[in-house]
Coordinates of C-alpha atoms in Angstrom, one line a residue:
M1 CA 0.0 0.0 0.0
A2 CA 1.5 3.3 -1.0
L3 CA 1.5 6.1 1.5
L4 CA 0.9 9.8 1.1
L5 CA 4.1 11.7 0.3
L6 CA 4.7 14.6 2.6
T7 CA 5.5 17.6 0.4
T8 CA 4.3 21.2 0.5
L9 CA 3.3 23.7 -2.2
T10 CA 6.4 25.7 -1.4
A11 CA 8.8 22.8 -1.7
S12 CA 11.3 23.0 -4.5
L13 CA 11.5 19.6 -6.2
V14 CA 15.1 18.4 -6.5
S15 CA 14.4 15.2 -8.6
L16 CA 11.4 13.4 -10.1
A17 CA 13.4 11.0 -12.2
Y18 CA 14.5 8.7 -9.5
A19 CA 12.5 6.1 -7.5
V20 CA 13.4 7.8 -4.3
Q21 CA 12.2 11.4 -4.3
V22 CA 13.9 14.3 -2.6
S23 CA 12.4 17.7 -2.0
Q24 CA 13.5 20.7 0.0
T25 CA 12.2 23.7 1.9
A26 CA 14.3 26.2 3.8
S27 CA 14.1 24.1 7.0
T28 CA 13.7 20.5 5.8
I29 CA 14.7 18.0 3.3
T30 CA 12.1 15.3 2.6
F31 CA 13.0 11.8 1.4
S32 CA 10.2 9.4 0.2
N33 CA 9.7 6.2 -1.6
S34 CA 6.7 3.9 -2.1
E35 CA 6.9 2.7 1.5
L36 CA 8.2 5.5 3.6
S37 CA 8.8 9.2 4.0
F38 CA 10.7 11.4 6.5
D39 CA 11.9 14.9 7.0
L40 CA 15.5 15.8 7.9
L41 CA 16.0 19.2 9.6
T42 CA 18.6 21.3 7.9
S43 CA 19.4 23.0 11.2
N44 CA 20.8 20.0 13.1
G45 CA 20.4 16.9 10.9
Y46 CA 17.7 15.3 13.1
I47 CA 15.0 13.2 11.5
R48 CA 11.3 13.9 12.1
N49 CA 7.9 13.0 10.7
I50 CA 8.6 9.4 9.7
V51 CA 5.4 8.2 8.0
F52 CA 4.8 4.5 7.2
R53 CA 1.5 2.9 6.1
N54 CA -0.1 6.3 6.6
T55 CA 0.9 6.3 10.2
S56 CA 3.3 8.7 12.0
L57 CA 5.9 6.6 13.7
L58 CA 7.4 9.3 15.9
G59 CA 4.4 11.5 16.7
P60 CA 4.6 15.3 17.2
P61 CA 7.9 16.7 18.4
T62 CA 8.2 17.7 22.1
G63 CA 11.7 18.5 23.3
L64 CA 14.0 15.8 22.1
S65 CA 11.2 13.3 21.5
A66 CA 9.6 12.4 18.1
Q67 CA 13.1 12.5 16.5
V68 CA 15.9 10.2 15.3
Y69 CA 19.3 11.6 16.2
T70 CA 22.8 10.8 17.3
D71 CA 24.3 12.1 20.4
W72 CA 27.4 11.6 22.5
P73 CA 27.1 12.5 26.2
S74 CA 30.8 12.9 26.5
N75 CA 32.5 16.1 25.5
A76 CA 34.6 14.8 22.6
F77 CA 32.2 15.6 19.8
G78 CA 29.3 17.9 19.0
L79 CA 27.3 19.6 16.3
I80 CA 27.9 23.1 15.0
A81 CA 25.6 26.0 14.0
N82 CA 26.1 25.6 10.2
N83 CA 26.6 22.1 9.0
S84 CA 27.1 21.2 5.4
R85 CA 25.0 18.7 3.5
Q86 CA 25.5 16.6 0.4
I87 CA 22.6 14.9 -1.2
I88 CA 23.4 11.7 -3.1
E89 CA 21.0 10.2 -5.7
G90 CA 21.1 7.0 -7.7
S91 CA 18.6 5.2 -9.8
D92 CA 17.1 3.3 -6.9
Y93 CA 18.3 5.2 -3.8
A94 CA 18.9 8.7 -2.3
G95 CA 20.8 9.7 0.7
I96 CA 22.4 12.6 2.5
V97 CA 25.7 13.1 4.3
I98 CA 25.6 15.8 7.0
T99 CA 29.0 17.2 8.0
D100 CA 29.6 19.1 11.2
N101 CA 33.2 20.3 11.0
N102 CA 34.2 22.0 14.2
T103 CA 37.5 23.5 13.0
A104 CA 38.0 25.3 16.4
A105 CA 37.9 22.1 18.4
G106 CA 39.4 19.9 15.6
S107 CA 36.5 17.5 15.5
L108 CA 34.4 16.4 12.6
V109 CA 31.1 14.5 12.7
Q110 CA 29.4 13.0 9.6
R111 CA 26.0 11.4 9.7
S112 CA 24.8 9.5 6.7
W113 CA 21.3 8.3 5.9
F114 CA 20.2 6.4 2.8
L115 CA 16.8 5.3 1.6
R116 CA 16.3 2.7 -1.1
D117 CA 13.5 2.0 -3.5
G118 CA 11.0 -0.5 -2.1
E119 CA 12.7 -0.7 1.4
A120 CA 10.8 0.4 4.5
G121 CA 13.9 1.5 6.3
L122 CA 16.9 3.8 6.6
H123 CA 20.6 2.9 6.4
S124 CA 22.7 4.7 8.9
F125 CA 26.4 5.5 9.2
V126 CA 28.2 7.8 11.7
R127 CA 31.8 9.0 11.2
L128 CA 33.9 10.7 14.0
N129 CA 37.2 12.3 13.2
Y130 CA 39.5 14.2 15.6
Y131 CA 42.5 16.1 14.2
N132 CA 43.7 18.6 16.8
A133 CA 47.5 18.6 17.2
T134 CA 47.3 21.2 20.0
V135 CA 45.1 19.1 22.3
E136 CA 46.4 15.7 21.3
S137 CA 44.0 13.6 23.5
L138 CA 40.4 14.0 24.7
G139 CA 40.4 10.8 26.7
A140 CA 37.9 8.0 26.3
L141 CA 35.2 8.5 23.6
G142 CA 32.6 7.1 26.0
E143 CA 29.0 6.8 24.7
V144 CA 27.9 7.4 21.2
R145 CA 24.4 6.4 20.3
T146 CA 21.8 6.9 17.5
M147 CA 18.3 6.9 18.8
F148 CA 14.8 6.3 17.5
R149 CA 12.9 8.4 20.1
P150 CA 9.2 8.6 19.6
N151 CA 6.8 10.9 21.5
P152 CA 5.6 8.6 24.3
D153 CA 2.2 10.3 24.4
D154 CA 1.4 10.3 20.7
A155 CA 3.0 7.4 18.8
P156 CA 1.6 4.0 18.0
W157 CA 4.0 2.0 20.2
T158 CA 2.7 -0.2 23.1
H159 CA 5.5 -2.8 23.6
I160 CA 9.2 -2.8 24.2
V161 CA 11.2 -5.7 22.6
T162 CA 14.8 -6.7 23.3
N163 CA 14.7 -10.2 21.8
S164 CA 12.4 -13.1 21.4
E165 CA 12.5 -13.8 25.2
Q166 CA 12.6 -10.3 26.7
Y167 CA 9.6 -8.0 25.9
A168 CA 6.7 -6.4 27.7
T169 CA 4.0 -3.8 27.4
H170 CA 5.3 -0.4 28.3
P171 CA 4.1 0.8 31.7
S172 CA 0.8 2.8 31.5
D173 CA 0.5 6.5 32.3
E174 CA -1.2 5.5 35.5
A175 CA 1.7 3.3 36.6
L176 CA 4.2 6.0 35.8
A177 CA 2.2 8.6 37.6
N178 CA 2.3 6.5 40.8
E179 CA 5.9 5.3 40.4
I180 CA 8.5 5.6 43.2
Q181 CA 12.2 6.0 42.1
V182 CA 14.5 3.5 43.8
Q183 CA 17.7 4.2 42.0
D184 CA 19.0 5.7 38.7
A185 CA 16.5 5.0 35.9
T186 CA 14.6 2.5 38.1
W187 CA 11.2 2.8 39.7
Y188 CA 8.8 0.8 41.8
I189 CA 5.5 0.6 40.0
G190 CA 3.8 -2.1 42.2
N191 CA 1.3 0.5 43.4
T192 CA -0.6 -0.3 40.2
P193 CA -0.7 -4.2 40.5
N194 CA -3.1 -4.6 37.5
D195 CA -0.9 -2.7 35.1
P196 CA 0.0 -4.9 32.1
Y197 CA 3.7 -4.3 32.7
V198 CA 3.4 -5.4 36.3
L199 CA 1.4 -8.5 35.4
E200 CA 3.8 -9.4 32.6
E201 CA 7.2 -8.4 33.9
G202 CA 7.4 -7.3 37.6
D203 CA 7.0 -4.6 40.2
Y204 CA 10.1 -2.6 39.1
W205 CA 10.4 -0.7 35.8
T206 CA 14.0 -0.1 34.6
K207 CA 15.5 0.3 31.2
Y208 CA 18.2 -2.1 32.3
S209 CA 15.8 -5.0 32.2
F210 CA 15.9 -4.6 28.4
A211 CA 19.6 -4.8 27.9
D212 CA 21.3 -7.5 25.8
N213 CA 24.7 -8.4 24.5
Q214 CA 26.2 -7.8 21.0
T215 CA 24.7 -11.0 19.6
N216 CA 21.4 -9.1 19.5
K217 CA 20.1 -9.1 15.9
A218 CA 17.3 -6.5 16.3
R219 CA 15.5 -4.7 19.0
G220 CA 12.6 -2.3 18.8
L221 CA 9.0 -1.3 19.4
F222 CA 5.7 -2.9 18.6
G223 CA 2.3 -1.4 18.3
G224 CA -0.9 -1.0 16.2
G225 CA -1.7 0.9 13.1
Q226 CA -4.9 1.3 11.2
N227 CA -7.5 -1.5 10.5
N228 CA -6.0 -4.0 12.9
E229 CA -2.6 -3.7 11.3
S230 CA 0.4 -4.4 13.6
L231 CA 3.5 -2.2 13.2
G232 CA 7.1 -2.7 14.2
A233 CA 10.1 -0.3 14.4
W234 CA 13.6 -2.0 14.7
W235 CA 17.2 -1.2 14.9
V236 CA 18.5 -4.1 12.8
I237 CA 22.2 -4.7 13.6
N238 CA 23.3 -6.1 10.3
Q239 CA 26.9 -4.9 10.7
K240 CA 28.7 -5.2 14.1
D241 CA 32.3 -5.1 12.9
T242 CA 32.8 -1.4 13.8
F243 CA 31.7 -1.9 17.4
F244 CA 34.0 -2.8 20.3
G245 CA 34.0 -5.3 23.1
G246 CA 33.1 -8.6 21.4
P247 CA 29.9 -10.6 21.4
S248 CA 29.4 -10.8 25.2
H249 CA 29.5 -7.1 25.7
F250 CA 26.3 -6.1 27.4
D251 CA 24.4 -2.8 27.0
L252 CA 21.0 -1.1 26.9
M253 CA 18.9 -1.8 23.8
V254 CA 15.4 -0.3 24.2
D255 CA 13.3 1.4 26.8
G256 CA 10.7 3.3 24.8
I257 CA 13.6 4.7 22.8
I258 CA 15.4 2.3 20.5
Y259 CA 19.2 2.6 20.9
N260 CA 22.0 1.9 18.5
K261 CA 25.0 2.0 20.8
L262 CA 28.0 2.7 18.6
S263 CA 30.5 3.1 21.5
T264 CA 29.9 2.8 25.2
G265 CA 31.7 2.3 28.5
H266 CA 28.7 0.5 30.1
G267 CA 29.0 -3.1 31.1
G268 CA 32.7 -2.8 31.8
A269 CA 33.7 -2.5 28.2
A270 CA 36.4 -0.1 27.1
S271 CA 35.7 2.7 24.7
P272 CA 38.6 4.0 22.5
N273 CA 40.8 6.9 23.4
V274 CA 40.3 10.0 21.2
T275 CA 43.7 11.2 20.1
T276 CA 44.6 13.4 17.2
G277 CA 44.2 11.3 14.0
F278 CA 41.2 9.4 15.4
D279 CA 38.9 8.5 12.5
R280 CA 36.1 5.9 12.9
T281 CA 33.1 5.2 10.7
F282 CA 30.4 3.2 12.5
G283 CA 27.9 1.2 10.5
P284 CA 25.9 0.5 8.5
Q285 CA 22.9 -0.4 10.6
F286 CA 19.3 -0.5 9.4
L287 CA 16.4 1.3 11.0
Y288 CA 13.6 -0.9 9.7
F289 CA 9.8 -0.7 9.8
N290 CA 7.4 -3.6 9.1
H291 CA 3.7 -4.4 9.4
G292 CA 1.2 -7.3 9.2
S293 CA -2.5 -7.8 9.5
N294 CA -2.9 -8.9 13.1
A295 CA 0.7 -9.9 13.2
T296 CA 2.2 -10.8 16.5
L297 CA 5.2 -9.1 18.1
L298 CA 7.3 -12.1 17.7
E299 CA 6.4 -12.4 14.0
L300 CA 7.5 -8.9 13.2
L301 CA 10.7 -9.3 15.3
A302 CA 11.5 -12.5 13.3
D303 CA 11.0 -10.6 10.1
A304 CA 13.4 -7.8 11.2
E305 CA 16.0 -10.3 12.3
K306 CA 16.2 -11.7 8.8
Y307 CA 18.1 -8.6 7.8
A308 CA 20.8 -9.0 10.5
D309 CA 23.2 -10.4 8.0
P310 CA 26.4 -8.6 6.9
T311 CA 26.0 -10.0 3.4
W312 CA 22.6 -8.4 3.0
N313 CA 22.7 -5.3 0.8
A314 CA 26.4 -5.6 0.4
E315 CA 26.2 -4.6 -3.3
F316 CA 24.3 -1.5 -2.3
Y317 CA 26.8 -0.5 0.3
D318 CA 29.6 -1.0 -2.3
A319 CA 27.7 1.4 -4.5
I320 CA 27.5 4.2 -1.9
A321 CA 30.9 3.6 -0.4
P322 CA 32.5 6.5 -2.3
N323 CA 30.1 8.8 -0.5
V324 CA 30.7 7.3 3.0
V325 CA 34.2 8.1 4.1
G326 CA 35.6 5.2 6.2
Y327 CA 33.2 2.5 5.0
V328 CA 35.2 -0.5 3.7
P329 CA 33.7 -2.0 0.5
T330 CA 33.9 -5.6 -0.6
S331 CA 37.1 -4.8 -2.4
G332 CA 38.8 -4.2 0.9
R333 CA 37.7 -7.4 2.6
G334 CA 38.6 -11.0 2.7
S335 CA 37.6 -14.0 4.8
V336 CA 38.8 -16.5 7.3
S337 CA 37.9 -20.2 7.5
G338 CA 39.2 -23.2 9.3
K339 CA 38.7 -25.9 11.8
V340 CA 39.3 -25.9 15.5
A341 CA 39.7 -29.1 17.4
L342 CA 37.6 -28.5 20.5
P343 CA 38.0 -29.8 24.1
D344 CA 35.5 -32.4 25.3
G345 CA 32.4 -30.8 26.8
A346 CA 32.7 -27.5 24.9
S347 CA 29.2 -26.1 23.9
K348 CA 28.1 -22.8 22.6
V349 CA 31.5 -22.3 21.0
V350 CA 32.4 -18.8 19.7
V351 CA 35.2 -18.1 17.2
A352 CA 36.1 -14.4 17.1
L353 CA 38.5 -12.1 15.3
S354 CA 39.5 -8.8 17.0
A355 CA 42.4 -6.5 17.7
N356 CA 45.7 -8.3 17.3
G357 CA 47.6 -9.0 20.6
V358 CA 44.7 -7.7 22.7
D359 CA 42.0 -9.5 24.7
L360 CA 38.8 -9.6 22.8
Q361 CA 37.1 -7.5 25.5
D362 CA 39.7 -4.8 25.1
S363 CA 39.5 -4.4 21.3
A364 CA 39.0 -0.6 21.7
E365 CA 42.7 -0.3 22.6
D366 CA 43.3 -0.4 18.8
I367 CA 41.1 2.3 17.2
H368 CA 41.6 0.8 13.8
A369 CA 40.6 -2.8 14.7
Y370 CA 37.3 -4.4 13.6
Q371 CA 35.6 -7.4 15.2
Y372 CA 33.9 -10.5 13.8
W373 CA 32.5 -13.8 15.2
V374 CA 30.5 -16.9 14.5
E375 CA 28.6 -18.9 17.1
D376 CA 27.7 -22.5 17.8
V377 CA 30.8 -23.7 16.0
E378 CA 30.6 -27.1 17.8
L379 CA 27.5 -27.9 15.8
Q380 CA 29.6 -27.8 12.6
G381 CA 32.3 -30.1 14.1
G382 CA 34.6 -27.2 14.8
V383 CA 34.5 -25.9 11.2
F384 CA 33.9 -22.2 10.8
E385 CA 34.0 -19.4 8.2
I386 CA 33.9 -15.7 8.8
G387 CA 33.2 -13.6 5.7
R388 CA 33.5 -9.9 4.8
V389 CA 36.5 -9.3 7.1
K390 CA 38.3 -6.0 6.7
V391 CA 41.9 -6.3 5.5
G392 CA 44.2 -6.4 8.5
T393 CA 45.9 -8.5 11.1
Y394 CA 43.8 -10.0 13.9
R395 CA 43.7 -12.2 17.0
L396 CA 41.6 -15.3 16.8
T397 CA 39.8 -16.1 20.0
V398 CA 37.9 -19.3 20.7
Y399 CA 35.8 -19.7 23.9
A400 CA 33.0 -22.0 25.0
T401 CA 30.5 -22.7 27.7
G402 CA 31.8 -25.3 30.0
I403 CA 35.5 -24.7 29.4
F404 CA 37.9 -22.7 31.6
G405 CA 40.1 -20.3 29.6
D406 CA 40.2 -19.3 26.0
F407 CA 42.2 -20.3 22.9
T408 CA 44.0 -17.4 21.2
L409 CA 46.1 -17.1 18.1
D410 CA 47.7 -13.8 17.0
D411 CA 48.9 -12.5 13.6
V412 CA 46.0 -13.9 11.6
V413 CA 46.4 -11.9 8.3
V414 CA 43.4 -11.1 6.1
E415 CA 44.0 -10.0 2.5
A416 CA 41.6 -8.5 0.1
G417 CA 39.7 -11.0 -1.9
N418 CA 41.5 -14.0 -0.3
M419 CA 40.5 -16.6 2.2
T420 CA 42.9 -17.2 5.2
A421 CA 42.7 -20.9 6.1
L422 CA 43.4 -22.1 9.7
D423 CA 43.7 -25.4 11.4
V424 CA 44.1 -25.2 15.1
A425 CA 43.7 -27.4 18.2
W426 CA 42.4 -26.0 21.5
T427 CA 43.6 -27.8 24.6
A428 CA 41.6 -26.9 27.6
D429 CA 43.3 -25.1 30.4
S430 CA 44.2 -27.5 33.2
A431 CA 46.3 -27.6 36.3
G432 CA 45.7 -31.2 37.1
T433 CA 42.8 -33.3 38.4
E434 CA 39.7 -31.3 39.0
L435 CA 38.4 -31.8 42.6
W436 CA 35.3 -29.6 42.2
R437 CA 33.8 -26.6 40.4
I438 CA 31.1 -24.2 41.3
G439 CA 29.1 -22.7 38.4
T440 CA 29.6 -23.1 34.7
P441 CA 32.2 -21.0 32.8
D442 CA 30.1 -19.1 30.3
R443 CA 31.0 -15.5 30.9
S444 CA 28.0 -14.9 33.1
A445 CA 26.6 -15.3 36.6
G446 CA 23.3 -16.5 35.1
E447 CA 23.3 -20.0 36.6
F448 CA 23.4 -18.7 40.2
R449 CA 20.4 -17.6 42.3
N450 CA 18.6 -14.6 40.8
G451 CA 20.4 -15.0 37.6
W452 CA 18.6 -16.4 34.5
E453 CA 16.0 -18.2 36.5
K454 CA 12.4 -17.5 35.3
D455 CA 9.8 -15.6 37.3
Y456 CA 6.7 -17.8 36.8
T457 CA 4.6 -15.5 38.8
R458 CA 4.5 -13.1 35.8
L459 CA 2.7 -13.7 32.6
N460 CA 5.8 -13.4 30.4
H461 CA 7.9 -15.6 32.7
P462 CA 10.8 -13.1 32.4
A463 CA 14.4 -14.0 33.4
N464 CA 15.1 -12.2 36.7
R465 CA 16.8 -9.2 35.2
S466 CA 15.2 -6.5 37.2
Y467 CA 16.2 -4.1 40.0
W468 CA 18.8 -5.8 42.2
G469 CA 16.8 -4.8 45.3
A470 CA 13.9 -7.0 44.2
W471 CA 15.8 -9.9 45.8
D472 CA 16.4 -9.4 49.5
F473 CA 19.8 -11.0 50.2
P474 CA 19.4 -11.2 54.0
T475 CA 16.1 -13.0 53.6
Q476 CA 17.4 -15.4 50.9
F477 CA 20.7 -16.0 52.8
P478 CA 20.0 -15.4 56.5
T479 CA 23.4 -16.9 57.5
G480 CA 25.2 -15.7 54.4
V481 CA 26.6 -17.8 51.6
N482 CA 27.9 -21.1 53.1
F483 CA 28.3 -23.5 50.2
T484 CA 29.1 -27.1 50.6
V485 CA 30.4 -28.8 47.5
G486 CA 28.4 -31.9 46.6
K487 CA 25.4 -30.9 48.7
S488 CA 24.6 -27.3 47.9
D489 CA 22.7 -26.2 44.8
V490 CA 24.4 -23.4 42.7
G491 CA 20.9 -22.2 41.6
Q492 CA 19.8 -21.7 45.2
D493 CA 22.8 -21.5 47.5
W494 CA 25.1 -19.2 45.6
N495 CA 23.9 -15.7 44.9
Y496 CA 24.5 -13.9 41.6
I497 CA 26.1 -11.0 43.4
H498 CA 28.7 -11.0 46.2
W499 CA 28.1 -7.8 48.1
S500 CA 30.3 -5.9 50.6
Q501 CA 27.2 -4.6 52.2
Y502 CA 23.5 -5.0 51.2
G503 CA 21.1 -2.1 51.0
G504 CA 19.4 0.2 51.2
T505 CA 16.6 -0.8 48.9
F506 CA 13.0 0.1 48.4
T507 CA 11.8 -2.7 50.7
R508 CA 14.8 -2.5 53.1
P509 CA 16.0 1.1 53.6
G510 CA 18.7 0.1 56.1
I511 CA 22.2 -1.3 55.4
V512 CA 22.9 -4.9 56.3
T513 CA 26.6 -5.9 56.9
T514 CA 26.2 -9.2 58.9
N515 CA 26.8 -12.4 56.9
V516 CA 27.3 -10.4 53.7
N517 CA 30.9 -9.8 52.7
A518 CA 32.5 -13.2 53.5
W519 CA 31.4 -16.3 51.6
Q520 CA 32.4 -19.8 52.6
I521 CA 33.1 -22.9 50.5
N522 CA 33.2 -26.2 52.3
F523 CA 34.3 -29.6 50.9
D524 CA 35.7 -32.9 52.1
L525 CA 38.7 -34.9 50.9
A526 CA 39.1 -38.6 51.5
Y527 CA 42.8 -38.3 51.8
P528 CA 45.5 -35.5 51.9
P529 CA 47.3 -34.6 48.7
P530 CA 50.9 -35.7 48.4
A531 CA 53.4 -33.2 49.9
S532 CA 55.1 -32.6 46.6
V533 CA 52.2 -31.4 44.6
N534 CA 50.4 -28.0 44.2
A535 CA 46.8 -27.1 44.2
T536 CA 45.2 -24.4 42.0
L537 CA 42.1 -22.4 42.7
T538 CA 40.8 -20.7 39.6
I539 CA 38.2 -17.9 40.0
L540 CA 36.4 -16.4 37.0
L541 CA 34.4 -13.2 37.6
A542 CA 31.6 -12.1 35.2
G543 CA 31.8 -8.6 36.6
A544 CA 33.2 -6.5 39.4
A545 CA 32.5 -3.0 40.8
T546 CA 34.8 -0.6 42.6
S547 CA 34.0 2.9 43.6
S548 CA 35.2 3.9 40.1
G549 CA 32.0 2.4 38.7
N550 CA 32.3 2.2 34.9
T551 CA 34.4 5.3 34.5
G552 CA 37.8 3.6 34.3
V553 CA 39.3 6.4 36.4
V554 CA 40.5 6.5 40.0
Q555 CA 37.6 8.0 42.0
G556 CA 35.8 7.4 45.3
A557 CA 37.0 5.9 48.5
W558 CA 37.6 2.4 47.1
P559 CA 38.8 2.6 43.4
F560 CA 41.0 -0.5 44.1
V561 CA 39.1 -3.3 45.8
P562 CA 41.0 -6.3 47.4
I563 CA 39.4 -9.7 47.4
S564 CA 40.9 -11.9 50.0
I565 CA 40.9 -15.7 49.6
S566 CA 41.6 -17.7 52.8
I567 CA 42.6 -21.4 52.6
N568 CA 41.8 -23.4 55.7
E569 CA 44.0 -22.5 58.6
Q570 CA 46.6 -20.4 56.7
N571 CA 47.4 -17.1 58.4
E572 CA 47.9 -15.0 55.2
P573 CA 45.1 -15.0 52.6
F574 CA 45.7 -14.5 48.9
V575 CA 44.7 -11.0 47.8
W576 CA 43.3 -10.2 44.4
T577 CA 42.9 -6.5 43.7
I578 CA 40.3 -5.2 41.2
T579 CA 41.5 -2.0 39.5
P580 CA 39.4 1.0 38.2
Q581 CA 40.0 -0.2 34.6
E582 CA 38.5 -3.5 35.5
S583 CA 35.5 -2.0 37.3
G584 CA 32.0 -1.8 35.8
S585 CA 28.4 -1.3 37.0
C586 CA 27.0 -4.7 36.0
G587 CA 24.9 -5.8 38.9
V588 CA 23.2 -2.6 39.8
R589 CA 22.3 -2.2 36.1
S590 CA 20.4 -5.6 36.2
A591 CA 23.2 -7.5 34.3
I592 CA 24.8 -10.8 34.9
S593 CA 27.6 -10.5 32.3
C594 CA 30.0 -7.6 31.9
Y595 CA 33.8 -7.7 31.9
L596 CA 35.3 -11.1 32.5
L597 CA 38.2 -11.4 34.9
S598 CA 40.2 -14.4 36.0
N599 CA 42.9 -15.3 38.5
K600 CA 44.7 -18.5 39.6
F601 CA 45.9 -19.1 43.1
V602 CA 48.5 -21.8 43.4
F603 CA 49.4 -23.2 46.8
P604 CA 51.0 -26.3 48.3
G605 CA 48.7 -29.3 48.4
T606 CA 49.6 -29.7 52.1
W607 CA 47.4 -26.7 52.8
L608 CA 44.5 -29.1 52.1
N609 CA 43.2 -31.4 54.8
A610 CA 42.0 -35.0 54.8
G611 CA 38.4 -34.6 55.8
H612 CA 36.9 -31.1 56.1
N613 CA 38.2 -28.0 54.2
N614 CA 37.0 -24.4 54.3
F615 CA 37.8 -21.6 51.9
I616 CA 36.6 -18.0 52.6
I617 CA 36.3 -15.4 49.9
A618 CA 35.8 -11.9 51.4
L619 CA 35.3 -8.3 50.3
P620 CA 36.1 -5.4 52.5
V621 CA 33.4 -5.0 55.2
N622 CA 30.6 -2.5 54.8
V623 CA 31.6 -0.6 51.7
S624 CA 28.9 0.9 49.6
G625 CA 28.8 0.2 45.9
I626 CA 31.4 -2.5 45.6
Y627 CA 30.7 -6.1 44.7
I628 CA 31.7 -9.0 42.4
Q629 CA 29.8 -11.4 40.3
Y630 CA 31.2 -14.9 39.7
D631 CA 31.3 -16.8 36.5
A632 CA 32.8 -20.0 37.8
L633 CA 35.3 -21.4 40.4
R634 CA 37.4 -24.6 40.3
L635 CA 39.9 -26.4 42.5
E636 CA 42.5 -28.7 40.9
I637 CA 45.4 -30.7 42.2
Q638 CA 48.5 -31.7 40.3
E639 CA 48.5 -35.1 38.8

């Protein structure tokens, strides 16, 4: 069904010959095809008045709402008063490149939007360039995001969708009018118990419930149009190679606004440092709209996810590449294929390419590096292929659920038009015979209590990714965490967050310090290890927080947090210090997977007893805002 094109009598028609039409007034540039139309403001490059199926998808502007725009809360980049604009037209597409060249600051921002004939969506690129030799460094880039931000009071959207498992009706006006704030961007809305969101999701409303990692294919909004027609708006992440942090990096996706997070320090991931010469083009990603007669939310999401493929529209991106500085066309790409011999028990195997010589999570240390990965490689017998890889030199990383440690291989060279073939064997990390493990190494704390477990009291049976204060630690663990290997249940007897102190929360305003900071592990051995062997305790953390939060800088009273590990009757514990650069804000932002940390503690086997053994892992007592989240723990003895 064609929609009404939004033009005015005073508009000067730029082109009628092409399938995508472009018209201008003094304040707007209008793009339209047979499916979609939108206005771009000449003053700032923001997009308004998106119309699809005769329905306004953004509603009327109020403040920043009812617009699509890019912003960067940090101070590194910004718009200027007089941007320049280049309109590009082809036989089946039209687009615009908006350039904000701040010569005084030495920063340049380019935002590019393209509309194709027959497509109900917009292709998006963002380029950031810093070229100031006087101020050589601006520090970390921090957050850069492009947002689809409808007017919440006058747009067709009723549901928030992260993925096929996490979605809900947006809280009603009544619920929001009676909400009580409990922390940053988090509210108690249980005062309206019959609100659809409360019935479906829970008593707390927070944008952090709708976060996801970079494996996310599409997130968005669902609602109703005319004549029982369902509508969807989606950020389709068809290209992830210009992002940082790898597939497990976790961040906000949607909360009534749909986010395309291009760079972020959330979730413990590093963002690149902006030094003179910095030049990064993010994208493309696809802002997609779809519809269906009485279509369900999941049906429209599945349709959007079909386009989350880097090969989709590759020829089109090649065609516009001369107009998008920094985008790498097919001629500048190759591929990597191979086979990896996997350790026994490896599942959910990921093979990734990222910055050479750098941990996958720290790929932002190389501002020129790109990232790629494939999942579930074990289902193909360890055979993998990664296509459309930008020319360069990479680190290959392989990791899997159930396996401690990763496999890495540096200096993987990718050449244009060529396939790099690899044949590697991954031997699982081992320090001898495994005596026990707690949890599953999977880069998350999801298997522990209050992790991924479902809430069956709510209609959507959501995973418990709500406000952390929804689970009262002193009630669930009245004597603290006292875990006995072989008897205790990781899903009930080991919490997903290890606190220094607990509280205050909405339901418990006071601070609790008793039985909080020191966790015990008990186990029995039938016989003592030989005197000549060593034991190794491995601890994997899925996240940690110091007083530095997710800033990466030294701030607060406890920017460095010591974790003490006591082994039986030994007088001196091991100490593992978490630094500001390793700190995030995972747990308080409803996440169970952020920045993975690991450490091994090797000690004489004679420290272990025949019979009962006791380990204590402790944080400093009664310190606000510091905590750790475990991925898995294991004790081994030399063979």
